[in-house]
Amino acid sequence: MAYPITRLRRLRKTAGIRSMVRETILTTDDLLMPIFVTHGTQIKEEISSMPGIYHFSLDMLDVEVDEIVRLGVPGIVLFGVPASKDATGSSAYDTNGIVQQATRQIKAKYPDLVIVADTCLCQFTDHGHCGMVHVHEVNGRTVGDVDNDASLAYLVKTAVSQAEAGADIIAPSNMMDGFVHAIRSGLDEAGFTDIPIMSYSVKYASAFYGPFREAAHSTPQFGDRKTYQMDPANAREALREAEADAVEGADMLMVKPALAYMDIIRTLRNRFDLPIVAYNVSGEYSMVKAAALQGWVDERAIVSEMLLGMKRAGADLIITYFAKDMARWLNN
C-alpha cells in the first residue's frame, strides 16, 4: 500500500465536505451583546477606546435594541452609568436606577429578549471598588480595604431590584467570597426562585479591562482589585472559585477574560456540567478594532476565528462587543 496510509486531507478537499465534518459551529444563539446605558437625553456617545460601542440615554436606547433584535442576537448584558455616586453605590439598587429603568423599558417592547443584569457596585460607588470600603489607620496611615461580608447585603439588594425590574438573569461580577450564596438566598426570599445566576466565577485581575473602565467610569480611586479578583498566574484556584459558586447555587459559570484564558474555559468545561460563559472583554475587542482600522488584519476573519476558538474551548455562550458584527456576518 502506498505511503501515507492515512490521508487526513481527504476530508478537507472541498468546502462542502469541510462543512459536513465541521466539529464546532458558531451561531447567533451563542452571543450576548453588552450595552451601556446612562442618564440624560439625546445621548449616543462613542467610547473613545472602543470604536463602535456607545453610551446610550434611555431615549436613544430603542434604536440600538431594535437592531440587536433584528440581527437575531438573543440577549443583552446591561451596564449602567449613574448620574451620581456614593460610598454604598445606592443607585445600583435604586428602584429607579438607570439599569432598572432600562430593563423595564426594553421588556415593555421586547419581552422575549433575554436581559442579563450585571450585578456589581463599582460603577456606582464613588471609590470605584466592587464592594464596601472600610477605611482605617495602619501605623498612622489611612488605608481602605474592601469589606467582603459587609458588601454582600448591598449586592443582594441590587440583585433583587434588578429582578423586580424584569431582568431574566442576574450576573454578579464582584468576586466577593460567598456572593452566589447570598444572592441566591436573597432572590429566593424575595420570590425570584426561577431567576438564574450567571456567576462571574473566574474573573482575573486583568489588564484587558482598561477600555471597559472608561466605558463604565469604574476605575478605582485608590489601589486596585487584586485583593478580590484572581491572579492571572493561577489555574487551580479557578477550579476552587468555580466549585464554590456551583455549590452555592450558580446556574452558569463565567470565565473573564476569554482570549488569554482559553485553558481555563476548557478546564471548567471538563469539570462542570453547568453552562460555561466566556466574556470576550473590552481590551480584546479594542485590540482587534485598532488593528482592523489600520488595515493590518481582516476583522471579519480574525473575529470569527477568535469567537470560534472560545466556543471550541468549551464556551456555551459568549459575551462580546462583536455580537452585532458577528450576527451580520453569520446572517450573510
mmCIF file of C-alpha atoms in Angstrom:
data_model
loop_
_atom_site.group_PDB
_atom_site.id
_atom_site.type_symbol
_atom_site.label_atom_id
_atom_site.label_comp_id
_atom_site.label_asym_id
_atom_site.label_seq_id
_atom_site.Cartn_x
_atom_site.Cartn_y
_atom_site.Cartn_z
ATOM 1 C CA MET A 1 0.000 0.000 0.000
ATOM 2 C CA ALA A 2 1.298 3.411 -0.945
ATOM 3 C CA TYR A 3 2.511 5.689 1.852
ATOM 4 C CA PRO A 4 0.936 7.610 3.543
ATOM 5 C CA ILE A 5 -1.785 5.172 4.608
ATOM 6 C CA THR A 6 -3.754 7.868 6.439
ATOM 7 C CA ARG A 7 -4.723 10.859 4.311
ATOM 8 C CA LEU A 8 -6.400 13.410 6.573
ATOM 9 C CA ARG A 9 -6.655 15.898 3.718
ATOM 10 C CA ARG A 10 -9.441 13.861 2.134
ATOM 11 C CA LEU A 11 -11.979 15.466 4.460
ATOM 12 C CA ARG A 12 -10.707 18.960 3.638
ATOM 13 C CA LYS A 13 -10.911 18.688 -0.136
ATOM 14 C CA THR A 14 -13.998 20.827 -0.770
ATOM 15 C CA ALA A 15 -15.985 23.466 1.089
ATOM 16 C CA GLY A 16 -18.962 21.107 1.154
ATOM 17 C CA ILE A 17 -17.007 18.273 2.790
ATOM 18 C CA ARG A 18 -15.389 20.648 5.282
ATOM 19 C CA SER A 19 -18.819 21.930 6.241
ATOM 20 C CA MET A 20 -20.181 18.411 6.717
ATOM 21 C CA VAL A 21 -17.454 17.357 9.162
ATOM 22 C CA ARG A 22 -17.058 20.657 10.981
ATOM 23 C CA GLU A 23 -16.880 19.986 14.731
ATOM 24 C CA THR A 24 -17.653 23.434 16.135
ATOM 25 C CA ILE A 25 -20.308 25.801 14.817
ATOM 26 C CA LEU A 26 -20.867 29.380 15.945
ATOM 27 C CA THR A 27 -24.417 30.767 15.715
ATOM 28 C CA THR A 28 -26.154 33.946 16.799
ATOM 29 C CA ASP A 29 -27.693 31.957 19.676
ATOM 30 C CA ASP A 30 -24.200 31.800 21.212
ATOM 31 C CA LEU A 31 -23.891 35.595 21.531
ATOM 32 C CA LEU A 32 -24.781 38.228 24.120
ATOM 33 C CA MET A 33 -24.286 41.947 23.420
ATOM 34 C CA PRO A 34 -23.237 44.344 26.211
ATOM 35 C CA ILE A 35 -24.973 47.742 26.351
ATOM 36 C CA PHE A 36 -24.012 50.825 28.382
ATOM 37 C CA VAL A 37 -26.961 52.956 29.485
ATOM 38 C CA THR A 38 -26.778 56.360 31.117
ATOM 39 C CA HIS A 39 -28.922 59.263 32.282
ATOM 40 C CA GLY A 40 -29.698 62.294 30.154
ATOM 41 C CA THR A 41 -31.322 62.800 26.762
ATOM 42 C CA GLN A 42 -30.189 62.524 23.159
ATOM 43 C CA ILE A 43 -27.009 60.744 24.205
ATOM 44 C CA LYS A 44 -25.324 58.361 21.814
ATOM 45 C CA GLU A 45 -21.705 58.905 22.740
ATOM 46 C CA GLU A 46 -18.991 56.734 21.274
ATOM 47 C CA ILE A 47 -16.494 55.337 23.773
ATOM 48 C CA SER A 48 -13.142 56.557 22.503
ATOM 49 C CA SER A 49 -11.222 53.359 23.268
ATOM 50 C CA MET A 50 -13.997 51.094 21.901
ATOM 51 C CA PRO A 51 -14.880 52.154 18.336
ATOM 52 C CA GLY A 52 -18.489 51.319 17.521
ATOM 53 C CA ILE A 53 -19.580 50.999 21.174
ATOM 54 C CA TYR A 54 -21.648 53.782 22.741
ATOM 55 C CA HIS A 55 -23.229 55.176 25.862
ATOM 56 C CA PHE A 56 -26.994 55.401 25.296
ATOM 57 C CA SER A 57 -29.526 57.512 27.138
ATOM 58 C CA LEU A 58 -32.913 55.890 27.538
ATOM 59 C CA ASP A 59 -34.496 57.903 24.722
ATOM 60 C CA MET A 60 -31.819 56.615 22.321
ATOM 61 C CA LEU A 61 -31.798 53.038 23.585
ATOM 62 C CA ASP A 62 -34.654 51.629 21.497
ATOM 63 C CA VAL A 63 -32.812 52.083 18.204
ATOM 64 C CA GLU A 64 -29.885 50.033 19.495
ATOM 65 C CA VAL A 65 -32.099 47.287 20.889
ATOM 66 C CA ASP A 66 -34.163 47.233 17.686
ATOM 67 C CA GLU A 67 -31.022 46.428 15.723
ATOM 68 C CA ILE A 68 -29.899 43.738 18.163
ATOM 69 C CA VAL A 69 -33.278 42.024 17.923
ATOM 70 C CA ARG A 70 -33.383 42.354 14.132
ATOM 71 C CA LEU A 71 -29.975 40.697 13.861
ATOM 72 C CA GLY A 72 -31.166 37.737 15.924
ATOM 73 C CA VAL A 73 -28.909 38.221 18.946
ATOM 74 C CA PRO A 74 -30.942 36.568 21.730
ATOM 75 C CA GLY A 75 -29.828 38.643 24.687
ATOM 76 C CA ILE A 76 -28.005 41.630 26.108
ATOM 77 C CA VAL A 77 -25.919 42.430 29.184
ATOM 78 C CA LEU A 78 -26.856 45.744 30.788
ATOM 79 C CA PHE A 79 -24.285 48.041 32.381
ATOM 80 C CA GLY A 80 -25.353 51.312 33.965
ATOM 81 C CA VAL A 81 -23.525 54.623 34.248
ATOM 82 C CA PRO A 82 -25.327 56.546 37.012
ATOM 83 C CA ALA A 83 -25.880 60.281 37.355
ATOM 84 C CA SER A 84 -24.331 60.298 40.835
ATOM 85 C CA LYS A 85 -22.213 58.017 43.007
ATOM 86 C CA ASP A 86 -21.793 57.493 46.737
ATOM 87 C CA ALA A 87 -19.913 55.271 49.168
ATOM 88 C CA THR A 88 -22.512 52.489 49.135
ATOM 89 C CA GLY A 89 -23.403 52.628 45.428
ATOM 90 C CA SER A 90 -27.040 53.319 46.294
ATOM 91 C CA SER A 91 -28.055 53.956 42.682
ATOM 92 C CA ALA A 92 -27.180 50.317 41.919
ATOM 93 C CA TYR A 93 -30.184 49.121 43.925
ATOM 94 C CA ASP A 94 -32.458 52.126 43.442
ATOM 95 C CA THR A 95 -35.848 51.147 42.021
ATOM 96 C CA ASN A 96 -35.414 53.981 39.529
ATOM 97 C CA GLY A 97 -31.743 53.312 38.891
ATOM 98 C CA ILE A 98 -30.561 53.504 35.328
ATOM 99 C CA VAL A 99 -30.316 49.713 34.860
ATOM 100 C CA GLN A 100 -33.764 49.204 36.356
ATOM 101 C CA GLN A 101 -35.294 51.871 34.112
ATOM 102 C CA ALA A 102 -33.615 50.436 31.034
ATOM 103 C CA THR A 103 -34.762 46.928 31.903
ATOM 104 C CA ARG A 104 -38.396 47.962 32.236
ATOM 105 C CA GLN A 105 -38.245 49.960 29.010
ATOM 106 C CA ILE A 106 -36.719 47.117 26.992
ATOM 107 C CA LYS A 107 -39.040 44.484 28.441
ATOM 108 C CA ALA A 108 -42.098 46.587 27.581
ATOM 109 C CA LYS A 109 -41.139 46.424 23.894
ATOM 110 C CA TYR A 110 -39.279 43.125 23.679
ATOM 111 C CA PRO A 111 -40.485 40.776 26.415
ATOM 112 C CA ASP A 112 -38.667 37.797 24.885
ATOM 113 C CA LEU A 113 -35.245 39.440 24.661
ATOM 114 C CA VAL A 114 -33.058 37.991 27.419
ATOM 115 C CA ILE A 115 -31.736 40.707 29.737
ATOM 116 C CA VAL A 116 -28.688 39.865 31.810
ATOM 117 C CA ALA A 117 -28.146 42.392 34.596
ATOM 118 C CA ASP A 118 -24.540 42.929 35.661
ATOM 119 C CA THR A 119 -24.671 42.905 39.453
ATOM 120 C CA CYS A 120 -21.778 44.903 40.828
ATOM 121 C CA LEU A 121 -21.175 48.173 42.636
ATOM 122 C CA CYS A 122 -18.010 49.550 41.018
ATOM 123 C CA GLN A 123 -19.832 51.793 38.526
ATOM 124 C CA PHE A 124 -21.998 53.190 41.317
ATOM 125 C CA THR A 125 -19.536 53.775 44.179
ATOM 126 C CA ASP A 126 -17.542 56.979 44.479
ATOM 127 C CA HIS A 127 -14.427 54.941 45.278
ATOM 128 C CA GLY A 128 -14.803 52.642 42.253
ATOM 129 C CA HIS A 129 -14.494 49.347 44.110
ATOM 130 C CA CYS A 130 -16.862 46.406 43.806
ATOM 131 C CA GLY A 131 -17.866 46.412 47.472
ATOM 132 C CA MET A 132 -17.961 48.462 50.638
ATOM 133 C CA VAL A 133 -14.707 50.094 51.659
ATOM 134 C CA HIS A 134 -13.601 50.018 55.289
ATOM 135 C CA VAL A 135 -11.330 52.988 55.975
ATOM 136 C CA HIS A 136 -8.972 52.712 58.934
ATOM 137 C CA GLU A 137 -5.478 53.611 60.085
ATOM 138 C CA VAL A 138 -2.415 51.409 59.928
ATOM 139 C CA ASN A 139 0.746 52.796 61.517
ATOM 140 C CA GLY A 140 -0.630 56.306 61.278
ATOM 141 C CA ARG A 141 -1.570 55.931 57.616
ATOM 142 C CA THR A 142 -5.146 55.929 56.347
ATOM 143 C CA VAL A 143 -5.923 52.862 54.249
ATOM 144 C CA GLY A 144 -9.060 51.403 52.712
ATOM 145 C CA ASP A 145 -9.933 47.737 52.442
ATOM 146 C CA VAL A 146 -12.882 46.191 50.614
ATOM 147 C CA ASP A 147 -15.050 44.609 53.319
ATOM 148 C CA ASN A 148 -16.236 41.302 51.888
ATOM 149 C CA ASP A 149 -19.091 40.465 54.240
ATOM 150 C CA ALA A 150 -20.443 43.992 54.522
ATOM 151 C CA SER A 151 -20.650 44.130 50.732
ATOM 152 C CA LEU A 152 -22.929 41.112 50.393
ATOM 153 C CA ALA A 153 -26.073 42.824 51.677
ATOM 154 C CA TYR A 154 -25.734 45.598 49.094
ATOM 155 C CA LEU A 155 -25.170 43.105 46.307
ATOM 156 C CA VAL A 156 -28.310 41.220 47.351
ATOM 157 C CA LYS A 157 -30.325 44.444 47.316
ATOM 158 C CA THR A 158 -29.003 45.199 43.838
ATOM 159 C CA ALA A 159 -29.843 41.732 42.503
ATOM 160 C CA VAL A 160 -33.367 41.807 43.913
ATOM 161 C CA SER A 161 -34.044 45.265 42.476
ATOM 162 C CA GLN A 162 -32.832 44.110 39.065
ATOM 163 C CA ALA A 163 -35.075 41.047 39.205
ATOM 164 C CA GLU A 164 -38.025 43.192 40.247
ATOM 165 C CA ALA A 165 -37.406 45.399 37.197
ATOM 166 C CA GLY A 166 -37.642 42.354 34.924
ATOM 167 C CA ALA A 167 -34.086 41.077 34.438
ATOM 168 C CA ASP A 168 -34.067 37.469 33.242
ATOM 169 C CA ILE A 169 -30.612 36.587 34.573
ATOM 170 C CA ILE A 170 -28.561 38.036 37.423
ATOM 171 C CA ALA A 171 -24.841 38.180 36.664
ATOM 172 C CA PRO A 172 -22.803 39.088 39.772
ATOM 173 C CA SER A 173 -19.310 40.244 38.831
ATOM 174 C CA ASN A 174 -17.971 41.440 42.184
ATOM 175 C CA MET A 175 -15.825 38.447 43.227
ATOM 176 C CA MET A 176 -16.694 38.691 46.905
ATOM 177 C CA ASP A 177 -16.461 35.391 48.771
ATOM 178 C CA GLY A 178 -19.913 33.890 49.282
ATOM 179 C CA PHE A 179 -21.677 36.227 46.855
ATOM 180 C CA VAL A 180 -23.545 33.480 44.991
ATOM 181 C CA HIS A 181 -24.994 32.018 48.203
ATOM 182 C CA ALA A 182 -26.018 35.459 49.455
ATOM 183 C CA ILE A 183 -27.658 36.473 46.179
ATOM 184 C CA ARG A 184 -29.359 33.095 45.704
ATOM 185 C CA SER A 185 -30.810 33.311 49.205
ATOM 186 C CA GLY A 186 -31.896 36.918 48.674
ATOM 187 C CA LEU A 187 -33.577 36.188 45.349
ATOM 188 C CA ASP A 188 -35.361 33.152 46.768
ATOM 189 C CA GLU A 189 -36.597 35.065 49.811
ATOM 190 C CA ALA A 190 -37.931 37.794 47.512
ATOM 191 C CA GLY A 191 -39.847 35.227 45.455
ATOM 192 C CA PHE A 192 -37.466 35.053 42.493
ATOM 193 C CA THR A 193 -36.668 31.373 42.769
ATOM 194 C CA ASP A 194 -36.768 30.969 38.984
ATOM 195 C CA ILE A 195 -34.205 33.699 38.180
ATOM 196 C CA PRO A 196 -30.859 32.078 37.264
ATOM 197 C CA ILE A 197 -27.448 33.336 38.370
ATOM 198 C CA MET A 198 -24.726 33.685 35.749
ATOM 199 C CA SER A 199 -21.748 33.937 38.063
ATOM 200 C CA TYR A 200 -18.532 35.705 37.121
ATOM 201 C CA SER A 201 -16.884 32.725 38.787
ATOM 202 C CA VAL A 202 -13.383 33.074 37.391
ATOM 203 C CA LYS A 203 -12.645 36.761 36.979
ATOM 204 C CA TYR A 204 -8.999 37.648 36.698
ATOM 205 C CA ALA A 205 -7.390 40.944 37.705
ATOM 206 C CA SER A 206 -6.658 41.685 34.074
ATOM 207 C CA ALA A 207 -5.082 44.451 32.034
ATOM 208 C CA PHE A 208 -7.641 43.624 29.330
ATOM 209 C CA TYR A 209 -10.330 45.583 31.214
ATOM 210 C CA GLY A 210 -8.867 49.021 30.502
ATOM 211 C CA PRO A 211 -11.361 50.230 27.862
ATOM 212 C CA PHE A 212 -14.319 48.967 29.918
ATOM 213 C CA ARG A 213 -13.294 51.128 32.849
ATOM 214 C CA GLU A 214 -13.509 54.147 30.581
ATOM 215 C CA ALA A 215 -16.897 52.965 29.338
ATOM 216 C CA ALA A 216 -18.320 52.260 32.803
ATOM 217 C CA HIS A 217 -16.490 55.106 34.584
ATOM 218 C CA SER A 218 -15.389 52.498 37.112
ATOM 219 C CA THR A 219 -11.650 52.961 37.629
ATOM 220 C CA PRO A 220 -10.808 52.511 41.338
ATOM 221 C CA GLN A 221 -9.965 55.786 43.071
ATOM 222 C CA PHE A 222 -7.265 54.063 45.112
ATOM 223 C CA GLY A 223 -5.399 50.793 44.931
ATOM 224 C CA ASP A 224 -6.530 48.057 42.576
ATOM 225 C CA ARG A 225 -8.777 44.982 42.568
ATOM 226 C CA LYS A 226 -6.106 42.357 43.068
ATOM 227 C CA THR A 227 -7.313 41.504 46.577
ATOM 228 C CA TYR A 228 -10.581 40.138 45.201
ATOM 229 C CA GLN A 229 -10.068 39.404 41.508
ATOM 230 C CA MET A 230 -7.886 36.435 40.613
ATOM 231 C CA ASP A 231 -4.156 36.349 39.942
ATOM 232 C CA PRO A 232 -3.630 35.682 36.195
ATOM 233 C CA ALA A 233 -0.931 33.149 37.109
ATOM 234 C CA ASN A 234 -3.380 30.796 38.826
ATOM 235 C CA ALA A 235 -5.315 27.958 37.217
ATOM 236 C CA ARG A 236 -6.022 25.541 40.077
ATOM 237 C CA GLU A 237 -7.541 28.408 42.044
ATOM 238 C CA ALA A 238 -10.043 28.852 39.206
ATOM 239 C CA LEU A 239 -11.423 25.402 39.970
ATOM 240 C CA ARG A 240 -11.871 26.320 43.642
ATOM 241 C CA GLU A 241 -13.706 29.509 42.674
ATOM 242 C CA ALA A 242 -15.978 27.708 40.230
ATOM 243 C CA GLU A 243 -16.620 24.832 42.644
ATOM 244 C CA ALA A 244 -17.630 27.248 45.392
ATOM 245 C CA ASP A 245 -20.074 29.035 43.087
ATOM 246 C CA ALA A 246 -21.558 25.769 41.804
ATOM 247 C CA VAL A 247 -22.118 24.529 45.358
ATOM 248 C CA GLU A 248 -23.679 27.871 46.340
ATOM 249 C CA GLY A 249 -26.242 27.685 43.542
ATOM 250 C CA ALA A 250 -24.785 29.264 40.396
ATOM 251 C CA ASP A 251 -26.629 28.235 37.226
ATOM 252 C CA MET A 252 -23.869 29.292 34.807
ATOM 253 C CA LEU A 253 -20.130 29.779 35.296
ATOM 254 C CA MET A 254 -18.203 32.542 33.559
ATOM 255 C CA VAL A 255 -14.541 32.964 32.667
ATOM 256 C CA LYS A 256 -13.342 36.531 32.199
ATOM 257 C CA PRO A 257 -11.334 37.499 30.151
ATOM 258 C CA ALA A 258 -11.617 34.851 27.464
ATOM 259 C CA LEU A 259 -8.803 35.151 24.935
ATOM 260 C CA ALA A 260 -5.835 34.660 27.276
ATOM 261 C CA TYR A 261 -7.714 32.128 29.411
ATOM 262 C CA MET A 262 -8.998 29.502 26.982
ATOM 263 C CA ASP A 263 -7.234 26.855 29.039
ATOM 264 C CA ILE A 264 -9.440 27.852 31.965
ATOM 265 C CA ILE A 265 -12.575 27.663 29.810
ATOM 266 C CA ARG A 266 -11.607 24.132 28.775
ATOM 267 C CA THR A 267 -10.776 23.146 32.361
ATOM 268 C CA LEU A 268 -14.201 24.281 33.580
ATOM 269 C CA ARG A 269 -15.918 22.610 30.637
ATOM 270 C CA ASN A 270 -14.265 19.302 31.532
ATOM 271 C CA ARG A 271 -15.097 19.585 35.237
ATOM 272 C CA PHE A 272 -18.629 21.030 35.371
ATOM 273 C CA ASP A 273 -21.930 20.196 33.695
ATOM 274 C CA LEU A 274 -23.191 23.775 34.034
ATOM 275 C CA PRO A 275 -23.245 26.122 31.016
ATOM 276 C CA ILE A 276 -19.918 27.910 30.589
ATOM 277 C CA VAL A 277 -19.848 31.583 29.577
ATOM 278 C CA ALA A 278 -16.829 33.345 28.083
ATOM 279 C CA TYR A 279 -16.527 37.124 28.279
ATOM 280 C CA ASN A 280 -14.688 38.491 25.243
ATOM 281 C CA VAL A 281 -13.725 41.666 27.087
ATOM 282 C CA SER A 282 -13.132 45.265 26.067
ATOM 283 C CA GLY A 283 -9.362 45.052 25.629
ATOM 284 C CA GLU A 284 -9.728 42.058 23.347
ATOM 285 C CA TYR A 285 -12.296 43.990 21.325
ATOM 286 C CA SER A 286 -10.254 47.182 21.144
ATOM 287 C CA MET A 287 -7.055 45.462 20.015
ATOM 288 C CA VAL A 288 -8.794 43.873 17.056
ATOM 289 C CA LYS A 289 -10.657 47.080 16.195
ATOM 290 C CA ALA A 290 -7.453 49.123 16.300
ATOM 291 C CA ALA A 291 -5.594 46.680 14.065
ATOM 292 C CA ALA A 292 -8.531 46.496 11.650
ATOM 293 C CA LEU A 293 -8.775 50.279 11.414
ATOM 294 C CA GLN A 294 -5.091 50.344 10.469
ATOM 295 C CA GLY A 295 -5.733 47.757 7.778
ATOM 296 C CA TRP A 296 -3.368 45.286 9.440
ATOM 297 C CA VAL A 297 -5.858 42.439 9.856
ATOM 298 C CA ASP A 298 -9.046 41.146 8.263
ATOM 299 C CA GLU A 299 -11.518 41.992 11.028
ATOM 300 C CA ARG A 300 -14.197 39.520 9.997
ATOM 301 C CA ALA A 301 -11.732 36.645 9.704
ATOM 302 C CA ILE A 302 -9.999 37.484 12.995
ATOM 303 C CA VAL A 303 -13.218 37.865 14.981
ATOM 304 C CA SER A 304 -14.773 34.749 13.505
ATOM 305 C CA GLU A 305 -11.708 32.691 14.378
ATOM 306 C CA MET A 306 -11.403 34.193 17.855
ATOM 307 C CA LEU A 307 -15.029 33.566 18.836
ATOM 308 C CA LEU A 308 -14.999 30.106 17.263
ATOM 309 C CA GLY A 309 -11.909 29.348 19.357
ATOM 310 C CA MET A 310 -13.736 30.355 22.531
ATOM 311 C CA LYS A 311 -16.617 28.061 21.671
ATOM 312 C CA ARG A 312 -14.257 25.242 20.741
ATOM 313 C CA ALA A 313 -12.557 25.668 24.108
ATOM 314 C CA GLY A 314 -15.907 24.905 25.734
ATOM 315 C CA ALA A 315 -17.952 28.094 25.984
ATOM 316 C CA ASP A 316 -21.690 27.688 25.554
ATOM 317 C CA LEU A 317 -22.279 31.451 25.497
ATOM 318 C CA ILE A 318 -20.002 34.346 24.568
ATOM 319 C CA ILE A 319 -20.478 37.883 25.810
ATOM 320 C CA THR A 320 -18.850 40.018 23.142
ATOM 321 C CA TYR A 321 -18.889 43.584 21.855
ATOM 322 C CA PHE A 322 -18.634 41.982 18.411
ATOM 323 C CA ALA A 323 -22.085 40.391 18.813
ATOM 324 C CA LYS A 324 -23.822 42.646 16.278
ATOM 325 C CA ASP A 325 -20.948 42.420 13.784
ATOM 326 C CA MET A 326 -20.751 38.655 14.149
ATOM 327 C CA ALA A 327 -24.512 38.312 13.715
ATOM 328 C CA ARG A 328 -24.344 40.315 10.467
ATOM 329 C CA TRP A 329 -21.569 38.086 9.155
ATOM 330 C CA LEU A 330 -23.372 34.899 10.163
ATOM 331 C CA ASN A 331 -26.582 36.097 8.537
ATOM 332 C CA ASN A 332 -24.907 36.896 5.207
#
